[in-house]
Coordinates of C-alpha atoms and ligand atoms in Angstrom, one line a residue:
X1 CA 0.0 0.0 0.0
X2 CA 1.7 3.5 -0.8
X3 CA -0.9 5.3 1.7
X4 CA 0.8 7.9 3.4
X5 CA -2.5 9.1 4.8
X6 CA -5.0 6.8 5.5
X7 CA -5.8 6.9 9.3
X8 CA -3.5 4.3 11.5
X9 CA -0.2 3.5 10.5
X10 CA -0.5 0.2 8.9
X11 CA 0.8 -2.0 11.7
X12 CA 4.4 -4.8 11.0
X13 CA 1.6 -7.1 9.5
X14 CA 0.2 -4.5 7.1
X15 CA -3.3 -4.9 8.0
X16 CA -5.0 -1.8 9.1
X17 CA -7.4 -1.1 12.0
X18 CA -9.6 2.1 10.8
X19 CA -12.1 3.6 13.2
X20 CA -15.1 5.4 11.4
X21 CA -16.3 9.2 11.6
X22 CA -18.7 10.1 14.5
X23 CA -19.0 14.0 15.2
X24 CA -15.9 14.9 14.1
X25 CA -13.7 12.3 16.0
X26 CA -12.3 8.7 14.6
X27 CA -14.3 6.2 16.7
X28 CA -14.2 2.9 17.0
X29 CA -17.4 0.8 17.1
X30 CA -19.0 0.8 20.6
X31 CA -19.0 -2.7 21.1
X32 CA -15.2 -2.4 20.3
X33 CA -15.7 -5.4 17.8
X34 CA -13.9 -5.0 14.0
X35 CA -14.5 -7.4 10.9
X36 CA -12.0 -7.8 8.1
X37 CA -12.1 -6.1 5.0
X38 CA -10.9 -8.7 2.1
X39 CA -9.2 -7.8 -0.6
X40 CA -11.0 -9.7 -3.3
X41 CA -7.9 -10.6 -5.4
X42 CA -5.7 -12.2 -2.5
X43 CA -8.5 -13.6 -0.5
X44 CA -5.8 -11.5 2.2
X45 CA -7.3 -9.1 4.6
X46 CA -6.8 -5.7 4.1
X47 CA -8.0 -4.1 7.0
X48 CA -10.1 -4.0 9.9
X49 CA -13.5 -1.7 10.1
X50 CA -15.1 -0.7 13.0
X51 CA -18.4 -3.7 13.2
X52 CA -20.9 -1.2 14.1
X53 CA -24.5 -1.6 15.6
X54 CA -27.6 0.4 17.0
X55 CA -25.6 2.5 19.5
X56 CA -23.1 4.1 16.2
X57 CA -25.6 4.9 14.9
X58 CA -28.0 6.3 17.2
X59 CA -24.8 8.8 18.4
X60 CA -23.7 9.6 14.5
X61 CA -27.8 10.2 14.0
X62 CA -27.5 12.7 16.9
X63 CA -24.6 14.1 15.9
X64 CA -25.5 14.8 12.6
X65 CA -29.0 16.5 13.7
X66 CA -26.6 18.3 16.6
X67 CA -24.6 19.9 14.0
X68 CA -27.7 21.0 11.8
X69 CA -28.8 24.7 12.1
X70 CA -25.1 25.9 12.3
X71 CA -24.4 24.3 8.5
X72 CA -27.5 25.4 7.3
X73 CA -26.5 28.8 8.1
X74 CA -23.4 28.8 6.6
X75 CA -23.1 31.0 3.5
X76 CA -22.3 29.7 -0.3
X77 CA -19.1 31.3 -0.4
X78 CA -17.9 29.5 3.1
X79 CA -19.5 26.3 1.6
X80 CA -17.9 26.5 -1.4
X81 CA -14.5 26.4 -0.4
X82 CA -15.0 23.3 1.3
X83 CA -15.7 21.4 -1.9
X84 CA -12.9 22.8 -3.5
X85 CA -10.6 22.0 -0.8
X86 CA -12.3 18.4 -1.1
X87 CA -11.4 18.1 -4.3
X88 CA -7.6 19.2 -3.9
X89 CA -7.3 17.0 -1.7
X90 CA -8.7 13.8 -3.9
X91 CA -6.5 15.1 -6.9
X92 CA -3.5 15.2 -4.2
X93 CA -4.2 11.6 -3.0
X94 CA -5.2 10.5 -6.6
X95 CA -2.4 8.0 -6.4
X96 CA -3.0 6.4 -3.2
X97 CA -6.8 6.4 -4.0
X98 CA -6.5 4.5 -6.8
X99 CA -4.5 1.8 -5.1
X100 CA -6.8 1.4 -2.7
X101 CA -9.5 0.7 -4.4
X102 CA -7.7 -1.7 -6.4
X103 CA -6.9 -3.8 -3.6
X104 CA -10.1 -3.3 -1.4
X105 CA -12.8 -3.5 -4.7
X106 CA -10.4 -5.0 -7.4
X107 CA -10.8 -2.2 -9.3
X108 CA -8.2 -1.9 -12.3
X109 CA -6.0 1.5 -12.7
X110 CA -8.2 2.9 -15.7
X111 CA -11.1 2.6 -13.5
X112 CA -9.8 3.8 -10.2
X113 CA -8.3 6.7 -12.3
X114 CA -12.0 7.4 -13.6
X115 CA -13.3 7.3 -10.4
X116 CA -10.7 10.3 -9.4
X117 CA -11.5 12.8 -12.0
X118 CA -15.2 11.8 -11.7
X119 CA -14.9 12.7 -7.9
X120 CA -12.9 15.6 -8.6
X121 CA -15.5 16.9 -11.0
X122 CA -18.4 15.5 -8.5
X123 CA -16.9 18.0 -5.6
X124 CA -16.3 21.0 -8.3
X125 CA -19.7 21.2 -9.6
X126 CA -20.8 20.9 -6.4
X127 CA -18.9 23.6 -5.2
X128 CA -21.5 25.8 -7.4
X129 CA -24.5 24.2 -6.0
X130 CA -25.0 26.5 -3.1
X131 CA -25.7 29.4 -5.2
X132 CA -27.9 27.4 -7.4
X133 CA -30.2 26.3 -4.4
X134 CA -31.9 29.8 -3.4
X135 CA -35.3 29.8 -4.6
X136 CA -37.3 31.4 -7.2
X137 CA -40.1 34.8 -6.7
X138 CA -43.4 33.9 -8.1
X139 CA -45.9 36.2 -9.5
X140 CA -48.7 36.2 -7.2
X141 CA -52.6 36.9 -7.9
X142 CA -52.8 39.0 -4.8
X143 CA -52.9 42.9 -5.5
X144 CA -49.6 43.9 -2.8
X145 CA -48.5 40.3 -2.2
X146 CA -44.5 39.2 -2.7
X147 CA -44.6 35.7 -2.9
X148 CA -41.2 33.8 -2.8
X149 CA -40.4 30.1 -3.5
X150 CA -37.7 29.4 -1.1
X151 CA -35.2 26.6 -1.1
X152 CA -34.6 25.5 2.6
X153 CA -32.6 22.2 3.9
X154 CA -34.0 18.9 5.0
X155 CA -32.1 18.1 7.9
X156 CA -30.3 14.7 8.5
X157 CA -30.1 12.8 5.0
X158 CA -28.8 9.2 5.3
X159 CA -26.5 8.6 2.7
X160 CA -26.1 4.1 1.7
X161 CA -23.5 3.6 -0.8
X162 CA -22.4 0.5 -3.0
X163 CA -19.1 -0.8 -3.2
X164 CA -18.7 -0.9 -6.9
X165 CA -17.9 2.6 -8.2
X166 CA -16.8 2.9 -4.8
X167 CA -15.7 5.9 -4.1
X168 CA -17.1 7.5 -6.8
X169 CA -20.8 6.4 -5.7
X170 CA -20.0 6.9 -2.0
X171 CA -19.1 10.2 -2.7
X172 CA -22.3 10.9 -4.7
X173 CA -24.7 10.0 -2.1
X174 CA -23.2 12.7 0.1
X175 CA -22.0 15.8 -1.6
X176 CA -25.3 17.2 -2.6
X177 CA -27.2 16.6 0.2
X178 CA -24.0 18.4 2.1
X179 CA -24.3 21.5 -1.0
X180 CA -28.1 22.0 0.0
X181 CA -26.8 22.5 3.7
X182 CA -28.2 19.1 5.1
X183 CA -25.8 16.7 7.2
X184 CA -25.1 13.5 6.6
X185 CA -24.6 10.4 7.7
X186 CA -22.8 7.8 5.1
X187 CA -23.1 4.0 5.8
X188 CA -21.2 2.6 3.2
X189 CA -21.3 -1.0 1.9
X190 CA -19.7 -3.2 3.6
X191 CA -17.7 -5.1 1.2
X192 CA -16.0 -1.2 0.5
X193 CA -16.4 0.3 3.8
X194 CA -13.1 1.9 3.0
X195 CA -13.8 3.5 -0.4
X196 CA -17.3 3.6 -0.3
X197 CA -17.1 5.8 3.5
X198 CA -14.4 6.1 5.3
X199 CA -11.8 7.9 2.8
X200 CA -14.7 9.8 2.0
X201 CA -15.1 10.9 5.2
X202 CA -11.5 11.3 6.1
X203 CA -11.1 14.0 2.6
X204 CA -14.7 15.8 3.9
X205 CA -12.6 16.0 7.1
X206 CA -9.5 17.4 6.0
X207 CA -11.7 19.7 3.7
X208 CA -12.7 21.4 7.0
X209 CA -16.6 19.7 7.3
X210 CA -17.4 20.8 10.8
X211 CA -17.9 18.1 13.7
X212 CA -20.9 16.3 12.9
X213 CA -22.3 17.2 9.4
X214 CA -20.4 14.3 7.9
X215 CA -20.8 11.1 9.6
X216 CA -19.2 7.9 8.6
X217 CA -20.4 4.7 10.3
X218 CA -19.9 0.8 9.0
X219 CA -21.2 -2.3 10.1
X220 CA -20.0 -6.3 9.3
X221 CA -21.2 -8.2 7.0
X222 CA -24.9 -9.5 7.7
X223 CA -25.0 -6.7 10.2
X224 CA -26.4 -3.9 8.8
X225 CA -29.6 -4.6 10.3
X226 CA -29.6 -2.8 13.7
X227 CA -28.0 0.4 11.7
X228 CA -30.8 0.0 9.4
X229 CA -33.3 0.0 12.1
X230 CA -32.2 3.4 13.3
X231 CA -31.9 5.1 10.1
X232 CA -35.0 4.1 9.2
X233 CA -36.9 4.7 12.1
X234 CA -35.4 7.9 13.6
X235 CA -37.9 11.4 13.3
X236 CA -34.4 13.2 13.0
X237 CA -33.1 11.3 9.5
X238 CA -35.3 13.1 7.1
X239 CA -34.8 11.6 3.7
X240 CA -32.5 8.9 2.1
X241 CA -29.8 8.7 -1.1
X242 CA -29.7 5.0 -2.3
X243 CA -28.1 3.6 -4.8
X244 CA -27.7 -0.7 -5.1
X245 CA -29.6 -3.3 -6.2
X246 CA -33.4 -2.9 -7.1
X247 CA -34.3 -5.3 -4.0
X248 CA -32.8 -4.0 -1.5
X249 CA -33.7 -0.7 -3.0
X250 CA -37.6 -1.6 -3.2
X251 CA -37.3 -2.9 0.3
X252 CA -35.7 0.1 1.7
X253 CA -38.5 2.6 -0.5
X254 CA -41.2 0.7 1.7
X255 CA -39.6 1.6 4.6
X256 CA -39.2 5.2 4.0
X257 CA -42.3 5.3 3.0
X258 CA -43.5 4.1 6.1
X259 CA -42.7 7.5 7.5
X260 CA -43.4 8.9 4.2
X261 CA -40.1 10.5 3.7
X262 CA -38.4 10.7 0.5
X263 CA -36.0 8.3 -0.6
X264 CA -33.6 9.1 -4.0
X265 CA -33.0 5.7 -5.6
X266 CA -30.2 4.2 -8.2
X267 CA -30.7 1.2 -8.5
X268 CA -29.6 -1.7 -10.8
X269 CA -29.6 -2.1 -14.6
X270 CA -29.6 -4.0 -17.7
X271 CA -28.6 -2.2 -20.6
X272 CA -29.0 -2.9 -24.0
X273 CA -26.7 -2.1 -27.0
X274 CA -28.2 -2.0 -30.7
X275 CA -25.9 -2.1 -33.4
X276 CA -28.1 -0.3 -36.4
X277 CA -27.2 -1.8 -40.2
X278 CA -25.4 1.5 -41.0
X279 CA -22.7 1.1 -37.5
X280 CA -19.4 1.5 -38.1
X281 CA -18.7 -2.1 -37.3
X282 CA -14.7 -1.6 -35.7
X283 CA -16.2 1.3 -33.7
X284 CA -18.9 -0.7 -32.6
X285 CA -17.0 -3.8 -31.3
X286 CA -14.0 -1.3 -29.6
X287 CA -17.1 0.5 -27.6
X288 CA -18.7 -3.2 -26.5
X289 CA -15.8 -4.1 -25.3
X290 CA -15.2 -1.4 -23.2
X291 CA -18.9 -1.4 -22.5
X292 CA -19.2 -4.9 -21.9
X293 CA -16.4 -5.8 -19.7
X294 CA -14.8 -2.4 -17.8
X295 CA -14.7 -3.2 -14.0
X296 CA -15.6 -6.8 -14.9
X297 CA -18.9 -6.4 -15.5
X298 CA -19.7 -4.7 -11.9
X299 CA -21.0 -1.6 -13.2
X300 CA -24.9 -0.8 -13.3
X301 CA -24.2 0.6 -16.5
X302 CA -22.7 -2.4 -18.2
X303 CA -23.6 -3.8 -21.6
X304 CA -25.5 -6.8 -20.7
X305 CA -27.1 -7.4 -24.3
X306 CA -25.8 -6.5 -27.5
X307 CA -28.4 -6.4 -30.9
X308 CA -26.7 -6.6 -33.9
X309 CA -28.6 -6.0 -37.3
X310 CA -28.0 -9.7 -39.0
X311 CA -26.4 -8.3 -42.2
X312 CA -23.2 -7.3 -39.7
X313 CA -23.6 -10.0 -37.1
X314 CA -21.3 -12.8 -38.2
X315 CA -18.8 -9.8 -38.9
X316 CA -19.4 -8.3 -35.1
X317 CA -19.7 -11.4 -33.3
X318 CA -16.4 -12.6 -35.0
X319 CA -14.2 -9.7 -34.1
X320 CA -16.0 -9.3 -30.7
X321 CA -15.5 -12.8 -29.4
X322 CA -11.5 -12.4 -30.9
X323 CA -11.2 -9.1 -28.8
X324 CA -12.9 -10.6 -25.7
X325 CA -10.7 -13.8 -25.6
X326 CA -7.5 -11.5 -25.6
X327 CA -8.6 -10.1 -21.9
X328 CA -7.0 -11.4 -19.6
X329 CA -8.5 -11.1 -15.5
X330 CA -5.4 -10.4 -13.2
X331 CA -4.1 -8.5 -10.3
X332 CA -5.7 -5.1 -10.4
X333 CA -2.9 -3.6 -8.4
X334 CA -0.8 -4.1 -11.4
X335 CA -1.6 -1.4 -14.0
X336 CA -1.1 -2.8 -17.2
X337 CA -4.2 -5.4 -16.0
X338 CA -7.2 -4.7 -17.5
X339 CA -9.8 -7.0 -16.0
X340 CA -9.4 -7.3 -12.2
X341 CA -11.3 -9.8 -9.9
X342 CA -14.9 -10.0 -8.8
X343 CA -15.9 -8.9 -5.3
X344 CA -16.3 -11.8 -3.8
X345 CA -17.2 -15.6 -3.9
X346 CA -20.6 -15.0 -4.0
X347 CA -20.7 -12.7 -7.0
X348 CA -18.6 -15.4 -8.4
X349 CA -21.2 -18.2 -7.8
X350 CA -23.7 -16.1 -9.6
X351 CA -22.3 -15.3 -12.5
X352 CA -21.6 -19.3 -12.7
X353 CA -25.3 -20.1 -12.3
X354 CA -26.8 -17.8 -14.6
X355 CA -24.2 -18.9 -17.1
X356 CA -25.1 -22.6 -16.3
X357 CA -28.8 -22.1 -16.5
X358 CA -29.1 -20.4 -19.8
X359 CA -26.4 -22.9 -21.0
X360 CA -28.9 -25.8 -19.9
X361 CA -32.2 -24.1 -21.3
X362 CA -29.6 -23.9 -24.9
X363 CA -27.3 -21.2 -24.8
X364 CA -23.7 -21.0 -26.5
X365 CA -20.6 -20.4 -24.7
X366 CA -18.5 -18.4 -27.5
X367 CA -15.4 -17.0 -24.9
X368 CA -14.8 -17.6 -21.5
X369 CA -17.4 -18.8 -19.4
X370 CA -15.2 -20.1 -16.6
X371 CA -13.2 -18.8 -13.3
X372 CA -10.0 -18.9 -11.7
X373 CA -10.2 -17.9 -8.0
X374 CA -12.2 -14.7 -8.2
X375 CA -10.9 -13.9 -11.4
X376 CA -13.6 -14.5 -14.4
X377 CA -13.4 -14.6 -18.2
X378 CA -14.6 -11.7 -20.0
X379 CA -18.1 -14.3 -21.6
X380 CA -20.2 -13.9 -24.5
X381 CA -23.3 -15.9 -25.1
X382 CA -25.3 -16.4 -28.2
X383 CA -28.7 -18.3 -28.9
X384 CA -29.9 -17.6 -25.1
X385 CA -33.4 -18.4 -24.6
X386 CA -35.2 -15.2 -23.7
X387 CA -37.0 -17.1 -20.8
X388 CA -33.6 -17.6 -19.4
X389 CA -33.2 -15.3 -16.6
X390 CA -30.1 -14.0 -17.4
X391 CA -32.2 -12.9 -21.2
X392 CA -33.0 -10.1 -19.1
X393 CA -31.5 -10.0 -15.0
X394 CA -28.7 -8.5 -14.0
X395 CA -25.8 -11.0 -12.9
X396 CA -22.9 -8.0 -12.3
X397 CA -20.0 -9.6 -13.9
X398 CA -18.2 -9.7 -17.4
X399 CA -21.0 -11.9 -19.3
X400 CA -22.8 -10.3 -22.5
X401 CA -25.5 -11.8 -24.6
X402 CA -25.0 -11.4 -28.4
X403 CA -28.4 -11.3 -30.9
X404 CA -29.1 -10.8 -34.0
X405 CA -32.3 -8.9 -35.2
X406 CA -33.6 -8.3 -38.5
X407 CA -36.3 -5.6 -37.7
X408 CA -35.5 -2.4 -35.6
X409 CA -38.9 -2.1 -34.1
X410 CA -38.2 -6.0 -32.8
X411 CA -35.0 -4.8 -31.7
X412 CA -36.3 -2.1 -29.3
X413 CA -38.8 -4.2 -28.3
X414 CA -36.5 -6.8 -26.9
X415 CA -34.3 -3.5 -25.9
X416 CA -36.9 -3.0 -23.5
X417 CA -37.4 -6.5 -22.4
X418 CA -35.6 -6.1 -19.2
X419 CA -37.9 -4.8 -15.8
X420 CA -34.6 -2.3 -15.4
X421 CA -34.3 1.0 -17.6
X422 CA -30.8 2.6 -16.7
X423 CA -29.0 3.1 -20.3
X424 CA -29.2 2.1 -24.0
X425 CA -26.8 2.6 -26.8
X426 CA -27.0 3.2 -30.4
X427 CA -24.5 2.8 -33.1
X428 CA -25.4 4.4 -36.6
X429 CA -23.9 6.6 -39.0
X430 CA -27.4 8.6 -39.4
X431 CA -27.1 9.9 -35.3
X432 CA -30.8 11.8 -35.9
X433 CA -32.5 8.9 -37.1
X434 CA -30.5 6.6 -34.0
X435 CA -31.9 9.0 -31.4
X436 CA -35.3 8.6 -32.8
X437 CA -35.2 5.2 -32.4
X438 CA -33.2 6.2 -28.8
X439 CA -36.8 7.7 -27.9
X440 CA -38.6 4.9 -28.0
X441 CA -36.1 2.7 -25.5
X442 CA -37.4 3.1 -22.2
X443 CA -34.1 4.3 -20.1
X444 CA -33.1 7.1 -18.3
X445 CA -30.0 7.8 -20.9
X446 CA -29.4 7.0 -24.6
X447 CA -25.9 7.3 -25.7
X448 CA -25.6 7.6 -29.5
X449 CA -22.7 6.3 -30.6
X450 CA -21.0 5.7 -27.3
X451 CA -21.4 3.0 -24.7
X452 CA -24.1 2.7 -22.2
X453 CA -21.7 3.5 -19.9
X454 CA -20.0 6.4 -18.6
X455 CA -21.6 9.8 -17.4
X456 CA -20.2 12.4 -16.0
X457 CA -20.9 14.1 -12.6
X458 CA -23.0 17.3 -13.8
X459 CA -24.9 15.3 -15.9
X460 CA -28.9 14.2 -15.2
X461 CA -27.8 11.0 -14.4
X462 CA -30.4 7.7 -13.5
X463 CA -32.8 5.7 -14.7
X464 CA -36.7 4.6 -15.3
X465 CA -38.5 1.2 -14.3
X466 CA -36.6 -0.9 -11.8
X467 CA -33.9 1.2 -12.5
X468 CA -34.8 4.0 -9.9
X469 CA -36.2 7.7 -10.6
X470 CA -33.2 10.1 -8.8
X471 CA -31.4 12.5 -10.7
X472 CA -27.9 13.4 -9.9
X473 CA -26.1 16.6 -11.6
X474 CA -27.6 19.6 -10.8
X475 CA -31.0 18.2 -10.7
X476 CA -30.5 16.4 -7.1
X477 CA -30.6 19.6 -5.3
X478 CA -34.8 19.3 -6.1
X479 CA -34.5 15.8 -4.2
X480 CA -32.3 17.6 -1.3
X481 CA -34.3 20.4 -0.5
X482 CA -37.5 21.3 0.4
X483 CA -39.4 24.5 -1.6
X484 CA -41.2 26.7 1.1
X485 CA -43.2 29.4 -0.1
X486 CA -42.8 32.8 2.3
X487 CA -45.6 36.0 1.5
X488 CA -45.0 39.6 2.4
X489 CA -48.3 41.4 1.6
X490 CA -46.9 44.9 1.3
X491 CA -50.5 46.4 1.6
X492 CA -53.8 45.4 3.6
X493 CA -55.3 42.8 1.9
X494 CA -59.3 42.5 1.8
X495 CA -60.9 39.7 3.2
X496 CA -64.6 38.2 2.9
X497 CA -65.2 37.7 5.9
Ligands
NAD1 P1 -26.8 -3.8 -2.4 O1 -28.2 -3.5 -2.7 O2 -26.5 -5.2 -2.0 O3 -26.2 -2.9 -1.3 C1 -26.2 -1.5 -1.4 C2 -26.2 -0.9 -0.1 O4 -27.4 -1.2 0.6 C3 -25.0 -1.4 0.8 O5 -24.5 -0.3 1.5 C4 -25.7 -2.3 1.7 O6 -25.0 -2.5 3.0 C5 -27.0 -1.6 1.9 N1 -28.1 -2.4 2.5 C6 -28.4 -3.7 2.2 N2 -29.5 -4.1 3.0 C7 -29.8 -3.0 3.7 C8 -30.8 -2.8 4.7 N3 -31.6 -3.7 5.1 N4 -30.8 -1.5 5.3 C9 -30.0 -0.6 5.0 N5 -29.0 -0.7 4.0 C10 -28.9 -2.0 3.4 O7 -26.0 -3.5 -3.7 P2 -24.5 -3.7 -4.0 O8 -24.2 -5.1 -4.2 O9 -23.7 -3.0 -3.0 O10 -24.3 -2.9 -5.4 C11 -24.6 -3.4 -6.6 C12 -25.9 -3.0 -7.2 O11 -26.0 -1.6 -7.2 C13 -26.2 -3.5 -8.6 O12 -27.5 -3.9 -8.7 C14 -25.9 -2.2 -9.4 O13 -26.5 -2.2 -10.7 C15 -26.4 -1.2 -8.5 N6 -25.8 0.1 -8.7 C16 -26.6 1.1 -9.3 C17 -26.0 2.3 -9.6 C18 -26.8 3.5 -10.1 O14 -26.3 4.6 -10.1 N7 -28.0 3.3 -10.7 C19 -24.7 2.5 -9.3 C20 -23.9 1.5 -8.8 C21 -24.5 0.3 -8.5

C-alpha cells in the first residue's frame, strides 16, 4: 500500500485497524468489535473496520442533527470552499486512492483513475451548488403580495452507498445533500467500507466539514440490520440517497415510506446495446468491449445485451468474441491489468449459475465462461433463450448476450425487455435517425454512438423502471431540498369575511 494518509499506520503485519467518523472524531465501534475487509484478489485481509451496531448509529444520527442549524446557516461562499478544498485534496491523494481501491474493490488503474477525475468533477460542480439552491419569486394573484419560492434544507439525510464505483458512488450520495446545507450520515457498503465511507469521510474532514455534518459509520457483513433499524426509524433522518440493487432498494423505498419521507433511488440495470445496419462495425466492437467488460462487468451501467442488425452479425460477433478472448482477468494492483477480480465468492457463484442455466435451457458459450479464484473470463453468449433469466437480469460480472435482429422495431422491443431501464446505446452513421429510435427505449440515458456506460458528474444522471427515478447533476438539489413558499403582503389585503 503507498498510503501515506490513510488513518492508522499500517501495523508490521500491514493490516490496518480504521475507526469510522462520529461528530468529528475517529471512533471505533462501541462494542469495540472490527471485521476484516478482504481484498477480493488475494482472499488476504486488508484491513479491519469498525463492526458497528444500533448505539453508532443512534450517536452519529444525533450528531448529525446536533450539527444541523449551524451548517444550514453557513453561506455559499464558506461552503464552497469546502468542496474545492475536497477536491484538492482527492486530486493530491489521486495515487494512493486508486491503489486502494484496487486492492479493497479490485478495481483496475483505468477505472480507479475514472473514479478520481469523476470525484474531482463530483466536488467541483458541487462547489457551485450552493448558489444554485436559493429559490425562485413567483408572480402572485394577490394585488400587494410578494410571494417567494424558497429553497430550505432537510435536515439529516442518510446517505447508503455500494461498493462498486466505490468511491465515486460513496461520494455521490453525500455531496449534494452536504451543498443543499443538510448533514449527513454515510453508511457505506460493507464489502467497501473503505472507499465507499471512510476515505470519503476522512477528505470531507481534512476539507474542514465541521464536527458532525459528515458522519461515517460501518457495520460487518450481515450486520447492517440494527443500523438500518435506526436510520430508518429515527424522526431526526429526514430523507435517504440509495443507490444498489433494485431489491434491496424496493425494500428500503417501503420503509421510508413508512414514515413517508423521501428516498432518491439508483438502482440496478440491464442495458442494452443496438448495433443499427449502417454502425461502423470496428467502432462498434471497440465501444462493446469497453462497455461490456470495464470493471468486470460490476458496473450498473454495463452492456448486458448487444443487438446486432443480422447483415453485420457474423462480422461483429467474430471480431468481438476475438477481442474478448485476448482479456485477460489479473491483479488489479498491477496497472497494465485490465480485467481485475470480482468482489467476492458469491458474486462469483452467480455469474456461474446464470451462465449454467441459460447454457442448460440452450445457450452457447463463444469466450470464456469459466473462473480462476475470483478472477472471471470476459463471456459472451449467443442463442440464449429469452426465458432464461439471465435474457433479461442482471448478474454483475463480465457476461454479455449477443443477438441478432432483422427488424428495428423487434430490436427495441427486446431492448426493453428487461424490468430495469438505466441506459441504451445506439451505433449508426445517421445519429438523428439513432436518437429517434433512442426515444422509443425506455431508459433514463441514450448514448448515441457511445457505450451505455459512462456519465459524467454534472450530468442528469439515472434511470426509469426498476432502475430507480433520482437525478444526480444539478437536478438532485430538487430531491435535497424542500421548496417553502414565504408572503409579504406589502399592503392590507381585503378579506370576505
Ligand atoms: P446492495 O443493494 O446489496 O447494497 C447496497 C447498499 O445497501 C449497501 O451499503 C448495503 O449494505 C445496503 N443495504 C443492504 N441491505 C440493507 C438494509 N436492510 N438496510 C440498509 N442498508 C442496506 O447493492 P451492491 O451489491 O452494493 O451494489 C450493486 C448493485 O447496485 C447493482 O445492482 C448495481 O446495478 C447497483 N448500482 C446502481 C447504480 C446506479 O447509479 N444506478 C450505481 C452502482 C450500483
Amino acid at each position: 500500500m503507498t498510503s501515506t494518509t490513510l488513518q492508522t499506520p499500517a501495523a508490521a503485519t500491514g493490516v490496518r485497524t480504521m475507526k469510522q467518523l462520529i461528530n468529528g472524531e475517529w471512533a471505533a465501534a462501541s462494542s469495540g468489535q472490527t471485521f476484516d475487509d478482504i481484498n477480493p484478489y488475494t482472499g488476504e485481509v486488508y484491513a479491519r473496520i469498525p463492526a458497528s451496531g444500533a448505539a453508532d448509529a443512534k450517536r452519529a444520527i444525533e450528531a448529525a442533527e446536533k450539527a444541523f442549524p449551524a451548517w444550514a446557516k453557513v453561506g455559499a461562499r464558506a461552503r464552497q470552499a469546502l468542496f474545492l478544498k475536497a477536491a484538492d485534496i482527492v486530486e493530491r491523494r489521486a495515487e494512493e486512492l486508486v491503489s486502494i481501491m484496487a486492492q479493497e474493490t479490485g478495481a483496475s488503474h483505468a477505472f480507479g483513475r475514472f473514479q478520481v477525475q469523476w470525484s474531482v468533477g463530483l466536488l467541483r460542480q458541487a462547489a457551485g451548488y450552493p448558489y444554485l439552491s436559493g429559490g425562485e419569486i413567483v408572480p402572485s394573484d394577490t394585488p400587494g403580495v410578494f410571494a417567494m419560492a424558497i429553497r430550505r434544507p432537510l435536515g439529516v439525510v442518510a446517505g447508503i452507498s455500494p461498493w462498486n464505483g466505490a468511491l465515486a458512488l460513496g461520494l455521490r450520495t453525500v455531496v449534494c445533500p452536504l451543498a443543499c446545507g443538510n448533514t449527513v450520515v454515510l453508511k457505506p457498503s460493507e464489502e467497501a467500507p473503505i472507499c465507499a465511507g471512510l476515505v470519503i469521510g476522512e477528505i470531507l474532514h481534512e476539507a474542514g466539514f465541521p464536527p458532525g455534518v459528515v458522519n461515517v459509520i460501518t457495520h460487518a457483513p450481515s450486520e447492517v440490520g440494527p443500523i438500518s433499524d435506526q436510520l430508518f426509524e429515527s424522526r431526526s433522518v429526514r430523507a435517504y440517497n440509495f443507490t444498489g440493487s433494485s431489491a434491496t432498494g424496493s425494500m428500503l423505498a417501503a420503509r421510508a415510506g413508512k414514515h413517508l419521507k423521501r428516498i432518491a433511488l439508483e438502482l440496478g440495470g440491464y442495458n442494452p446495446m443496438l448495433v443499427l445496419h449502417d454502425a461502423d462495425l470496428e467502432y462498434s466492437v471497440d465501444t462493446a468491449i469497453f462497455a461490456a467488460f470495464f470493471h468486470q462487468g460490476q458496473i450498473c451501467m454495463n452492456t448486458r445485451k448487444i443487438l446486432v442488425a443480422r447483415p453485420l452479425f457474423d462480422d461483429f460477433l467474430e471480431r468481438f468474441v476475438a477481442r474478448a478472448k485476448a482479456l485477460k482477468a489479473g491483479d488489479p494492483t498491477n496497472p497494465a491489468t485490465k480485467i481485475g477480480p470480482l468482489i467476492n465468492d458469491d458474486a462469483v457463484a452467480k455469474v456461474k449459475a446464470g451462465i449454467a442455466k441459460a447454457v442448460a435451457m440452450g445457450a452457447r458459450i463463444v469466450a470464456g465462461g469459466n473462473a480462476d479464484g475470483r478472477c472471471f473470463e470476459p463471456t459472451v453468449l449467443v442463442n440464449v433463450p429469452a426465458n432464461a433469466p439471465i435474457y433479461c437480469e442482471e448478474v454483475f460480472g463480465p457476461v454479455v448476450l449477443v443477438e441478432p435482429f432483422d427488424d428495428e422495431q423487434d430490436a427495441v422491443q427486446k431492448a426493453n425487455g428487461s424490468d430495469y431501464g438505466l441506459s441504451a446505446s445506439i451505433m449508426s452513421r445517421d445519429a438523428w435517425r439513432a436518437i429517434t429510435l433512442g426515444g422509443q427505449i425506455q431508459a433514463g440515458m441514450v448514448n448515441v454512438n457511445g457505450p451505455t456506460m459512462g456519465g459524467e458528474p454534472q450530468i442528469p444522471f439515472g434511470g426509469v423502471k426498476d432502475s430507480g427515478w433520482a437525478r444526480f447533476g444539478r437536478w438532485a438539489i430538487d430531491i435535497f431540498s424542500d421548496l417553502n413558499l414565504a408572503t409579504v403582503s406589502e399592503e392590507k389585503r381585503k378579506y370576505p369575511l
